[in-house]
Coordinates of C-alpha atoms in Angstrom, one line a residue:
Chain A
M26 CA -18.0 -112.5 -30.1
N27 CA -20.9 -110.1 -30.4
K28 CA -20.9 -109.3 -26.7
K29 CA -17.2 -108.8 -26.8
I30 CA -17.6 -106.2 -29.6
L31 CA -20.5 -104.5 -27.8
F32 CA -18.5 -104.3 -24.6
L33 CA -15.4 -102.7 -26.6
I34 CA -17.7 -100.3 -28.3
A35 CA -19.3 -99.2 -24.9
L36 CA -15.8 -98.8 -23.3
F37 CA -14.6 -96.7 -26.3
C38 CA -17.7 -94.5 -25.9
M39 CA -17.1 -94.0 -22.3
A40 CA -13.5 -93.3 -22.5
P41 CA -13.5 -89.5 -22.5
W42 CA -15.4 -89.8 -19.0
L43 CA -13.3 -92.3 -17.4
G44 CA -10.2 -90.3 -17.5
A45 CA -11.9 -86.9 -17.3
Q46 CA -11.5 -84.4 -14.4
T47 CA -14.3 -83.4 -12.3
P48 CA -15.1 -79.6 -12.3
I49 CA -13.7 -79.5 -8.7
E50 CA -10.5 -81.3 -9.9
K51 CA -10.3 -78.8 -12.7
L52 CA -10.5 -75.9 -10.2
E53 CA -7.8 -77.6 -7.9
P54 CA -4.7 -75.9 -9.4
L55 CA -6.4 -72.4 -9.0
L56 CA -7.3 -73.2 -5.4
L57 CA -3.8 -74.4 -4.6
K58 CA -2.4 -71.2 -5.8
M59 CA -4.9 -69.0 -4.1
Q60 CA -4.7 -70.9 -0.9
G61 CA -0.9 -70.8 -0.9
I62 CA -1.1 -67.1 -0.3
T63 CA -0.9 -66.9 3.5
A64 CA -0.5 -63.1 4.0
F65 CA 0.2 -59.9 2.4
T66 CA 0.3 -56.2 3.0
A67 CA -0.3 -53.4 0.4
N68 CA -0.9 -49.9 -0.1
V69 CA -4.0 -49.3 -2.1
K70 CA -5.3 -46.3 -4.1
L71 CA -9.0 -46.1 -4.3
R72 CA -10.9 -44.4 -7.2
V73 CA -14.5 -44.1 -6.7
D74 CA -16.7 -43.8 -9.8
I75 CA -20.3 -43.4 -8.4
P76 CA -23.0 -41.2 -9.9
F77 CA -23.8 -38.2 -7.5
I78 CA -20.4 -38.8 -5.7
T79 CA -17.4 -36.7 -6.2
M80 CA -14.4 -38.0 -4.2
P81 CA -10.7 -37.4 -4.7
E82 CA -8.5 -40.4 -4.9
K83 CA -7.8 -42.0 -1.6
E84 CA -5.0 -44.1 -0.1
A85 CA -5.2 -47.0 2.4
Q86 CA -3.3 -49.7 3.9
V87 CA -4.4 -53.3 3.7
R88 CA -3.3 -56.3 5.7
F89 CA -4.4 -59.7 5.1
A90 CA -3.7 -63.1 6.9
K91 CA -5.1 -66.3 5.9
G92 CA -8.3 -67.1 7.8
A93 CA -8.9 -63.6 8.8
S94 CA -10.7 -60.7 7.4
M95 CA -8.8 -58.0 5.3
E96 CA -7.8 -55.2 7.7
V97 CA -8.0 -51.8 6.0
T98 CA -6.8 -48.5 7.6
S99 CA -6.7 -45.0 6.1
S100 CA -5.4 -41.7 7.7
D101 CA -8.3 -39.8 6.1
F102 CA -11.9 -40.6 5.1
A103 CA -12.3 -43.4 2.4
L104 CA -15.1 -45.5 1.0
L105 CA -14.0 -49.0 1.1
P106 CA -16.2 -51.6 -0.8
K107 CA -17.7 -54.4 1.3
R108 CA -17.2 -56.7 -1.4
G109 CA -14.2 -57.3 -3.7
L110 CA -11.5 -56.9 -1.3
D111 CA -11.2 -60.8 -0.7
L112 CA -8.5 -61.0 -3.3
T113 CA -7.9 -64.9 -2.6
F114 CA -11.5 -65.5 -2.7
Q115 CA -11.3 -67.5 0.6
E116 CA -14.9 -66.6 1.3
L117 CA -16.1 -68.7 -1.5
F118 CA -14.5 -71.9 -0.3
E119 CA -14.7 -71.7 3.5
H120 CA -17.9 -73.8 3.3
P121 CA -18.9 -76.9 1.3
Y122 CA -19.6 -76.2 -2.1
L123 CA -20.4 -77.5 -5.7
V124 CA -18.6 -76.6 -8.9
V125 CA -20.3 -76.4 -12.2
D126 CA -18.2 -76.4 -15.3
R127 CA -19.4 -73.8 -17.6
G128 CA -16.9 -74.4 -20.3
E129 CA -14.5 -71.8 -21.7
E130 CA -14.8 -68.2 -22.9
T131 CA -12.3 -66.0 -24.7
V132 CA -11.9 -62.6 -23.0
G133 CA -9.5 -60.2 -24.6
G134 CA -8.1 -63.0 -26.8
T135 CA -7.2 -65.2 -23.9
P136 CA -9.3 -68.5 -23.4
L137 CA -10.6 -68.5 -19.9
S138 CA -12.1 -71.4 -18.0
V139 CA -15.6 -70.5 -16.5
V140 CA -16.9 -72.2 -13.5
S141 CA -19.7 -71.4 -11.0
V142 CA -19.3 -72.1 -7.3
V143 CA -22.5 -73.0 -5.6
P144 CA -22.5 -73.1 -1.7
E145 CA -24.0 -76.2 -0.2
T146 CA -24.9 -74.8 3.1
D147 CA -26.8 -71.7 4.3
A148 CA -23.8 -70.5 6.1
A149 CA -22.3 -69.0 3.0
K150 CA -22.9 -65.3 2.3
F151 CA -23.2 -65.7 -1.4
S152 CA -25.7 -67.9 -3.5
I153 CA -23.5 -68.3 -6.6
A154 CA -20.1 -67.0 -7.9
T155 CA -18.9 -67.4 -11.4
L156 CA -15.2 -67.3 -12.1
Y157 CA -13.4 -66.7 -15.2
W158 CA -9.9 -67.9 -14.8
N159 CA -6.8 -68.6 -16.9
P160 CA -5.8 -72.1 -16.5
E161 CA -2.2 -71.5 -17.6
S162 CA -1.3 -68.6 -15.2
R163 CA -3.9 -69.9 -12.7
Q164 CA -5.3 -66.3 -12.2
I165 CA -8.8 -65.2 -11.8
K166 CA -9.6 -62.6 -14.4
R167 CA -13.2 -61.9 -13.8
A168 CA -15.8 -62.8 -11.1
T169 CA -19.5 -62.2 -10.8
I170 CA -20.8 -62.8 -7.2
S171 CA -24.3 -62.8 -6.0
T172 CA -24.6 -62.3 -2.5
K173 CA -27.5 -63.0 -0.2
K174 CA -27.7 -59.5 1.2
D175 CA -25.5 -57.1 -0.7
G176 CA -26.6 -57.7 -4.1
T177 CA -24.7 -58.9 -7.2
Y178 CA -21.2 -57.4 -7.9
D179 CA -18.7 -58.0 -10.6
I180 CA -14.9 -58.1 -10.2
A181 CA -12.3 -57.6 -13.1
M182 CA -8.7 -58.2 -12.2
R183 CA -5.4 -57.2 -13.8
Y184 CA -2.1 -58.7 -13.0
A185 CA 1.5 -57.4 -13.6
N186 CA 2.6 -60.7 -15.4
A187 CA 1.6 -64.3 -15.6
A188 CA 3.5 -65.3 -12.5
A189 CA 1.9 -62.6 -10.3
P190 CA 0.0 -64.2 -7.3
L191 CA -2.2 -61.2 -6.8
P192 CA -3.6 -58.4 -9.1
F193 CA -2.5 -55.0 -9.2
E194 CA -5.7 -53.6 -10.3
V195 CA -9.3 -54.6 -9.0
I196 CA -12.4 -53.1 -10.4
V197 CA -15.5 -53.8 -8.4
S198 CA -18.7 -52.9 -10.1
F199 CA -22.0 -53.0 -8.3
E200 CA -25.6 -51.8 -8.0
M201 CA -26.5 -49.4 -5.3
E202 CA -29.7 -47.5 -4.1
R203 CA -29.9 -43.8 -5.1
I204 CA -28.6 -41.5 -2.4
R205 CA -31.4 -39.9 -0.3
L206 CA -31.6 -36.1 -0.2
P207 CA -31.0 -34.7 3.2
L208 CA -32.8 -31.3 3.0
T209 CA -31.3 -30.1 6.2
F210 CA -27.8 -30.3 4.6
M211 CA -28.5 -28.8 1.5
G212 CA -25.8 -26.6 -0.1
K213 CA -26.9 -24.3 -3.1
D214 CA -30.2 -25.8 -3.6
A215 CA -30.9 -24.4 -6.9
S216 CA -28.2 -26.4 -8.5
V217 CA -29.4 -29.8 -7.4
D218 CA -31.5 -31.7 -10.0
R219 CA -34.0 -33.3 -7.7
K220 CA -36.1 -34.7 -10.6
K221 CA -33.1 -36.4 -12.0
M222 CA -32.1 -37.8 -8.8
R223 CA -35.5 -39.1 -7.9
E224 CA -35.7 -41.1 -11.3
Q225 CA -32.5 -42.9 -10.8
K226 CA -33.6 -45.4 -8.2
I227 CA -30.9 -47.9 -8.7
K228 CA -27.5 -46.7 -9.8
K229 CA -24.4 -48.7 -11.1
G230 CA -21.1 -47.9 -9.4
K231 CA -17.7 -48.6 -9.7
I232 CA -14.6 -48.6 -7.5
V233 CA -11.0 -49.0 -8.9
L234 CA -8.4 -50.4 -6.3
L235 CA -4.8 -50.2 -7.4
F236 CA -2.6 -52.2 -5.2
E237 CA 1.1 -51.7 -4.4
Y238 CA 2.4 -54.9 -2.6
L239 CA 4.7 -54.4 0.3
S240 CA 5.0 -57.9 1.1
V241 CA 3.4 -61.3 0.0
S242 CA 4.0 -64.6 1.8
H243 CA 3.0 -67.8 -0.3
Chain B
M30 CA -11.0 12.7 8.2
R31 CA -8.4 10.5 10.1
A32 CA -9.4 12.1 13.3
L33 CA -13.2 11.6 12.6
L34 CA -12.4 7.9 12.0
A35 CA -10.6 7.7 15.2
V36 CA -13.4 9.3 17.2
E37 CA -16.0 7.2 15.6
W38 CA -13.9 3.9 16.2
F39 CA -13.6 5.2 19.9
K40 CA -17.3 5.9 20.3
L41 CA -18.1 2.3 18.9
W42 CA -16.2 0.7 21.6
R43 CA -17.4 2.8 24.3
Q44 CA -20.9 1.6 23.7
R45 CA -22.1 -1.2 25.9
R46 CA -24.3 -2.6 22.9
T47 CA -21.2 -3.4 21.0
Y48 CA -20.0 -5.7 23.8
Y49 CA -23.5 -7.3 24.0
A50 CA -23.4 -7.8 20.3
L51 CA -20.0 -9.7 20.3
G52 CA -21.2 -11.7 23.2
A53 CA -24.5 -12.7 21.2
L54 CA -22.4 -13.7 18.2
L55 CA -20.1 -15.8 20.3
A56 CA -23.2 -17.4 21.9
I57 CA -24.7 -18.0 18.4
E58 CA -21.3 -19.5 17.3
A59 CA -21.3 -21.9 20.2
M60 CA -25.0 -23.0 20.0
V61 CA -24.5 -23.7 16.2
M62 CA -21.4 -25.7 16.9
G63 CA -23.2 -27.6 19.7
S64 CA -26.2 -28.4 17.5
A65 CA -24.1 -29.1 14.5
Y66 CA -22.2 -31.7 16.4
L67 CA -25.4 -33.3 17.9
Q68 CA -27.2 -33.3 14.6
G69 CA -24.2 -33.8 12.5
A70 CA -23.9 -37.6 13.0
E71 CA -27.6 -38.0 12.0
I72 CA -27.2 -35.8 9.0
I73 CA -24.1 -37.8 7.8
D74 CA -25.9 -41.1 8.4
L75 CA -28.8 -39.9 6.3
A76 CA -26.5 -38.6 3.5
L77 CA -24.5 -41.9 3.4
A78 CA -27.4 -44.3 4.0
G79 CA -27.5 -45.4 0.3
L80 CA -23.9 -46.2 0.4
R81 CA -24.0 -48.1 3.7
D82 CA -24.9 -51.5 2.0
T83 CA -22.0 -51.3 -0.3
F84 CA -19.3 -49.5 1.6
Y85 CA -17.5 -49.4 4.9
F86 CA -16.6 -46.0 6.0
E87 CA -13.1 -45.3 7.2
G88 CA -12.2 -41.9 8.8
N89 CA -14.2 -39.2 10.5
L90 CA -16.4 -36.8 8.8
L91 CA -18.0 -35.2 11.8
N92 CA -15.0 -33.0 12.0
G93 CA -14.0 -29.2 12.4
N94 CA -14.7 -28.5 8.7
L95 CA -18.2 -29.9 8.7
V96 CA -19.0 -28.1 11.8
T97 CA -17.7 -24.6 10.2
Y98 CA -19.6 -25.4 7.1
F99 CA -22.8 -25.8 9.3
L100 CA -21.9 -22.5 10.9
L101 CA -21.5 -20.7 7.8
N102 CA -25.1 -21.9 6.6
S103 CA -26.5 -20.0 9.6
L104 CA -24.0 -17.1 9.9
W105 CA -25.2 -15.3 7.1
F106 CA -28.6 -14.4 8.6
H107 CA -27.4 -14.0 12.4
V108 CA -24.3 -11.9 11.8
P109 CA -26.1 -9.2 9.5
L110 CA -28.8 -9.2 12.1
I111 CA -26.5 -8.3 14.9
L112 CA -24.5 -5.9 13.0
I113 CA -27.4 -4.0 11.6
I114 CA -28.2 -3.0 15.3
I115 CA -24.7 -2.1 16.1
V116 CA -23.8 -0.2 12.8
S117 CA -27.2 1.7 12.5
G118 CA -26.8 2.5 16.1
L119 CA -23.7 4.5 15.1
L120 CA -26.0 7.3 13.9
T121 CA -29.4 6.7 15.7
T122 CA -27.7 7.0 19.1
E123 CA -26.3 10.5 18.1
Y124 CA -29.8 11.6 17.2
K125 CA -31.3 10.1 20.4
D126 CA -28.6 11.7 22.6
N127 CA -28.7 14.8 20.6
T128 CA -24.9 14.7 20.5
I129 CA -25.1 15.1 16.6
Q130 CA -25.8 18.9 17.1
T131 CA -22.8 19.2 19.5
V132 CA -20.5 17.5 16.8
F133 CA -21.5 20.1 14.1
M134 CA -20.8 23.0 16.5
Q135 CA -17.1 22.1 15.5
P136 CA -15.8 22.6 12.1
V137 CA -16.8 19.3 10.7
G138 CA -17.9 18.7 7.1
R139 CA -21.3 16.7 7.0
W140 CA -20.2 14.3 4.2
Q141 CA -16.9 13.7 6.1
Y142 CA -18.9 12.9 9.2
I143 CA -21.2 10.5 7.7
L144 CA -18.6 8.9 5.6
S145 CA -16.6 8.2 8.6
K146 CA -19.4 6.3 10.1
Y147 CA -19.8 4.2 7.0
V148 CA -16.0 3.5 7.1
V149 CA -16.1 2.6 10.7
G150 CA -19.3 0.5 10.2
I151 CA -17.6 -1.4 7.3
G152 CA -14.4 -1.8 9.4
F153 CA -16.3 -3.2 12.1
T154 CA -18.3 -5.5 10.1
L155 CA -14.9 -6.9 8.6
L156 CA -13.4 -7.3 12.0
I157 CA -16.4 -9.3 13.2
V158 CA -16.5 -11.6 10.2
T159 CA -12.7 -12.1 10.5
S160 CA -13.0 -12.8 14.3
L161 CA -15.8 -15.2 13.6
A162 CA -13.8 -17.0 10.9
I163 CA -10.7 -17.2 13.1
S164 CA -12.7 -18.4 16.2
S165 CA -14.6 -20.9 14.1
F166 CA -11.6 -22.5 12.7
L167 CA -10.0 -22.5 16.1
F168 CA -12.7 -23.9 18.1
A169 CA -14.0 -26.4 15.4
Y170 CA -10.5 -27.8 14.8
L171 CA -9.7 -28.0 18.4
L172 CA -12.9 -29.7 19.5
F173 CA -13.8 -31.7 16.5
G174 CA -10.4 -32.2 14.7
K175 CA -9.6 -32.0 11.1
G176 CA -10.7 -34.2 8.1
D177 CA -12.5 -34.4 4.8
L178 CA -15.5 -32.2 4.3
I179 CA -18.6 -33.6 2.8
V180 CA -21.1 -31.3 1.3
Y181 CA -24.2 -31.9 -0.8
L182 CA -24.2 -30.0 -4.1
N183 CA -25.7 -32.0 -7.0
G184 CA -24.6 -35.1 -5.1
L185 CA -22.2 -35.8 -2.4
V186 CA -18.8 -34.1 -2.9
F187 CA -15.8 -34.8 -0.7
Y188 CA -13.0 -32.3 -0.2
E189 CA -9.8 -33.0 1.5
Q190 CA -8.5 -31.2 4.5
E191 CA -6.5 -28.5 2.6
S192 CA -9.0 -27.9 -0.1
A193 CA -11.9 -27.8 2.5
F194 CA -9.9 -25.2 4.6
W195 CA -9.4 -22.9 1.7
R196 CA -12.9 -23.1 0.3
L197 CA -14.3 -22.3 3.8
V198 CA -11.8 -19.3 3.9
G199 CA -13.3 -18.2 0.6
A200 CA -16.6 -18.6 1.9
F201 CA -15.9 -16.3 4.8
V202 CA -14.4 -13.8 2.3
A203 CA -17.6 -13.9 0.2
G204 CA -19.9 -13.8 3.3
A205 CA -18.0 -10.6 4.4
G206 CA -19.1 -8.9 1.2
I207 CA -22.6 -9.6 1.8
T208 CA -22.5 -8.7 5.4
V209 CA -20.9 -5.3 4.6
F210 CA -23.9 -4.7 2.2
Y211 CA -26.3 -5.2 5.0
S212 CA -24.4 -2.9 7.3
V213 CA -24.2 -0.2 4.9
V214 CA -28.0 -0.5 4.0
S215 CA -28.8 -0.3 7.7
L216 CA -26.8 2.9 8.1
T217 CA -28.5 4.4 5.0
L218 CA -31.8 3.5 6.5
A219 CA -30.7 5.2 9.8
V220 CA -29.9 8.4 7.9
W221 CA -33.5 8.5 6.7
V222 CA -35.3 7.2 9.9
R223 CA -33.0 8.7 12.6
E224 CA -34.9 6.6 15.1
S225 CA -33.4 3.2 16.4
V226 CA -36.1 0.9 16.7
T227 CA -37.8 1.9 13.4
T228 CA -34.3 1.6 11.6
W229 CA -33.8 -1.9 13.0
I230 CA -37.3 -2.9 12.0
L231 CA -36.8 -1.7 8.4
S232 CA -33.3 -3.1 8.3
L233 CA -34.5 -6.5 9.5
L234 CA -37.3 -6.5 7.0
F235 CA -34.9 -5.8 4.3
L236 CA -32.9 -8.7 5.5
I237 CA -35.7 -11.1 5.8
L238 CA -37.1 -10.1 2.4
A239 CA -33.7 -10.7 0.9
N240 CA -33.5 -14.2 2.3
V241 CA -36.9 -15.1 1.1
L242 CA -36.4 -13.8 -2.4
M243 CA -33.0 -15.6 -2.5
K244 CA -35.0 -18.9 -2.7
V245 CA -37.3 -17.4 -5.6
D246 CA -36.4 -18.7 -9.2
F247 CA -36.9 -15.7 -11.3
N248 CA -36.3 -17.6 -14.5
S249 CA -33.9 -15.0 -15.7
E250 CA -30.1 -15.4 -15.5
L251 CA -29.7 -11.5 -15.6
V252 CA -31.8 -11.1 -12.5
H253 CA -30.0 -13.9 -10.9
Q254 CA -26.7 -12.2 -11.7
L255 CA -27.8 -8.6 -10.6
F256 CA -30.7 -8.7 -8.0
F257 CA -28.9 -8.4 -4.6
P258 CA -31.0 -11.3 -2.9
K259 CA -29.7 -13.7 -5.4
L260 CA -26.1 -12.8 -4.4
N261 CA -26.6 -13.6 -0.8
D262 CA -25.5 -17.3 -1.5
T263 CA -22.3 -16.5 -3.3
W264 CA -20.2 -18.1 -0.5
Q265 CA -21.8 -21.4 -1.6
Y266 CA -19.9 -21.1 -5.0
F267 CA -16.8 -22.1 -3.1
F268 CA -18.0 -25.6 -2.5
I269 CA -18.6 -26.3 -6.3
S270 CA -15.8 -28.7 -7.3
D271 CA -14.5 -26.3 -10.0
I272 CA -14.8 -23.0 -8.2
P273 CA -16.5 -20.4 -10.6
Y274 CA -14.1 -17.6 -9.7
P275 CA -15.3 -15.2 -12.5
R276 CA -18.9 -15.6 -11.1
I277 CA -17.8 -15.1 -7.5
A278 CA -15.9 -12.0 -8.6
A279 CA -18.8 -10.7 -10.6
N280 CA -21.3 -11.3 -7.7
L281 CA -18.9 -9.4 -5.4
A282 CA -18.3 -6.6 -7.8
V283 CA -22.1 -6.1 -8.1
L284 CA -22.5 -6.2 -4.2
A285 CA -19.7 -3.7 -4.0
V286 CA -21.6 -1.5 -6.5
Y287 CA -24.8 -1.7 -4.4
S288 CA -22.9 -1.0 -1.3
I289 CA -21.3 2.1 -2.8
A290 CA -24.7 3.1 -4.2
A291 CA -26.3 2.7 -0.8
M292 CA -23.5 4.7 0.9
G293 CA -23.7 7.5 -1.8
L294 CA -27.4 7.6 -1.3
G295 CA -26.8 8.0 2.5
V296 CA -24.1 10.7 2.2
Y297 CA -26.3 12.7 -0.3
R298 CA -29.3 12.5 2.1
F299 CA -27.4 13.4 5.2
Q300 CA -25.8 16.5 3.3
K301 CA -29.2 17.6 2.4
K302 CA -31.1 16.9 5.5
E303 CA -31.8 19.2 8.4
L304 CA -30.0 18.1 11.6
G305 CA -32.8 18.7 14.1

């Protein structure tokens, strides 16, 4: 009798785990939605917000096809971020990975599920990525990705509505080295604050991408 | 006066040295363009080195606008240098060939005579700067194409094609004001010195000193606004994001006052001086 009672108590205590989803299973709905996007084309406006750089808003055209790198073209000069253009985050999931559940966090009044993706092989270009996503709309709202070569960058995404598969605004924040001063290419040198430039070794930069989708296949 | 101007203009174009000077300016233009093209990629690489880890670059920055900007950086020493020789030569050759005495056998007023030389000198200077501007744009756009201009003023600043073009045009206009000043000064020195080589040496010394003093920080805004060497780089103001037009206008007005003063001094001296 005692054994039966002990078994029942043990079963009762384990119940939450028996039926619980693993972190990977929790992430499954998001992955299904992201991987469902097979191609898109869009016009993108780029706004650069980097200290010591003044650049007018630029326009470019982007073309994405699943399994390939994003193609970006522009008729005039544009600075395109090396990171943050992978809107379907396919790069994070192309090699074997582990998912660590970080619980929930409320951002702007919306409860978001937080998970960390850790690659299991050296082939991946990142070392850890933390995603903040809305389980209801299955949209990634924020991401912090630490790369092996290009430092850490943050991505914030805004969507037109809960059903939108892709964001209309992406803000990529990153750290960058200070710009070196090419003395042979000086303009009016009296106005350059060299001391200030020398002091600021690592600078934070931001680039805002505004997408206007022309076609999305999913 | 009109006849005097026509004669002076005619004499200017009869001089062989005028054509040598034009050839020299074209050669300088070609050399600067060539070296700008060769060094340009390296300079852009250096300027954008800090961004290369974070960004891809789409588009061409080594274009006609950048090459013209490089050209502008070196023009405001070389152009006055050559113009000094031609403009001062308008008077020194008259002394050397003794034609000045022949001129005054005619019923010609002294002040009208020297003033016509100043006017022709200024006209020639403006013509040269305009020709240089046109040829720079023409060759630079033809050989290197159009595109955004990148300059380094308190950081990297990018200007789109249209904005870049008008800023470069503005820079040529401001540069013309500075060049006119040096031409006028060289003619005034010619009134004093009369002899070609000494006039050239003094004019060059003046030009070099002005360029050296331009780099000196006098720690006084008033000096920076009124002392002529500090006005040499007025053309660079066109590459500040919000172009400071009042400051540019003030600088050019001060330069105009200096030019008129130098011209007045030359006319006065020529009026009083013996011809022989």
